[in-house]
Amino acid sequence: MTAEAWTASTPGGNVPIVGDAATRVLIIACGALAREVLAVIEQHGLKHVDLQCLPAQLHNRPQKIPSALRNAIHTAKQSYGKILVGYGDCGTGGEIDRLIEEEGVERIAGAHCYAFFTGLEAFDEEAERELGTFYLTDFLARHFETLVIRPLGLDSNPELRDLYFEHYTRLLYIAQTEDDELEERARHAASRLGLRFEKRFTGYGLLDEFLRRS
């Protein structure tokens, strides 16, 4: 199953079941993590772990994430012995944490993917070092135009850049892979926003540990 196919999955959609359901693990994650989750599953041979992704576009309306997540959890409980959640708080004001406590499932630590890719302490250090930082992951570098430029209206009104990014000073590319094309896209994104470019290679960070414990 490709990352693109999983990202297209809908809340409550059909999820493949292999073997004894009681021994299977499902991770329900943001579509922005599809490639990374699948890479970790393949790297460690986690054949008992399946993936269902909710649309990454939900981040544009974070208040909708908890209900979509709850629906997916309720459906999956009929078929899986363990459910993991691949979301941070993601701007929901603690609603995801309240949800997972009510449902008795576990989520990866961290407020957002930037934190769990870099590591919680390392992210706090980066944020403290330079408050005016705009972060990119591999996913955001790959989809910068559709997830940043167009939603902010910068394609049709580029003059809004100075309004949106007045207090930003750098773009920090948190790289999960060493990919020259993605790095060039990230550099271009920094240039387009008028920000200084920096890169940190993090790999899969806490996501790797989280899935291996499954």
mmCIF file of C-alpha atoms in Angstrom, residues 62-63 65-67 69-70 73 84-112 116 120 210:
data_model
loop_
_atom_site.group_PDB
_atom_site.id
_atom_site.type_symbol
_atom_site.label_atom_id
_atom_site.label_comp_id
_atom_site.label_asym_id
_atom_site.label_seq_id
_atom_site.Cartn_x
_atom_site.Cartn_y
_atom_site.Cartn_z
ATOM 1 C CA PRO A 62 -8.024 21.476 13.611
ATOM 2 C CA GLN A 63 -11.323 21.589 15.476
ATOM 3 C CA ILE A 65 -9.606 16.442 13.981
ATOM 4 C CA PRO A 66 -10.962 15.032 17.298
ATOM 5 C CA SER A 67 -14.329 13.970 15.883
ATOM 6 C CA LEU A 69 -10.252 10.614 15.054
ATOM 7 C CA ARG A 70 -12.983 9.377 17.383
ATOM 8 C CA ILE A 73 -11.073 4.727 16.646
ATOM 9 C CA LEU A 84 -1.992 4.055 18.460
ATOM 10 C CA VAL A 85 -2.566 7.677 17.474
ATOM 11 C CA GLY A 86 -0.063 9.480 15.278
ATOM 12 C CA TYR A 87 -1.048 13.031 16.160
ATOM 13 C CA GLY A 88 0.346 15.666 18.464
ATOM 14 C CA ASP A 89 -2.032 18.166 19.985
ATOM 15 C CA CYS A 90 -2.044 19.801 16.540
ATOM 16 C CA GLY A 91 -3.801 22.974 17.625
ATOM 17 C CA THR A 92 -6.807 21.245 19.206
ATOM 18 C CA GLY A 93 -6.362 22.823 22.634
ATOM 19 C CA GLY A 94 -5.986 19.495 24.429
ATOM 20 C CA GLU A 95 -9.005 17.863 22.778
ATOM 21 C CA ILE A 96 -6.962 15.001 21.333
ATOM 22 C CA ASP A 97 -5.500 14.216 24.750
ATOM 23 C CA ARG A 98 -8.974 14.196 26.284
ATOM 24 C CA LEU A 99 -10.157 11.932 23.485
ATOM 25 C CA ILE A 100 -7.403 9.349 23.843
ATOM 26 C CA GLU A 101 -7.931 9.224 27.603
ATOM 27 C CA GLU A 102 -11.634 8.565 27.091
ATOM 28 C CA GLU A 103 -10.989 5.931 24.426
ATOM 29 C CA GLY A 104 -8.115 4.214 26.230
ATOM 30 C CA VAL A 105 -5.622 4.538 23.386
ATOM 31 C CA GLU A 106 -2.099 5.992 23.224
ATOM 32 C CA ARG A 107 -0.628 8.801 21.174
ATOM 33 C CA ILE A 108 2.921 9.798 20.360
ATOM 34 C CA ALA A 109 4.439 12.394 22.703
ATOM 35 C CA GLY A 110 4.725 16.007 21.575
ATOM 36 C CA ALA A 111 2.570 18.959 20.644
ATOM 37 C CA HIS A 112 3.184 18.514 16.915
ATOM 38 C CA PHE A 116 8.468 14.439 17.822
ATOM 39 C CA LEU A 120 10.987 17.206 22.637
ATOM 40 C CA PHE A 210 6.868 4.905 19.222
#
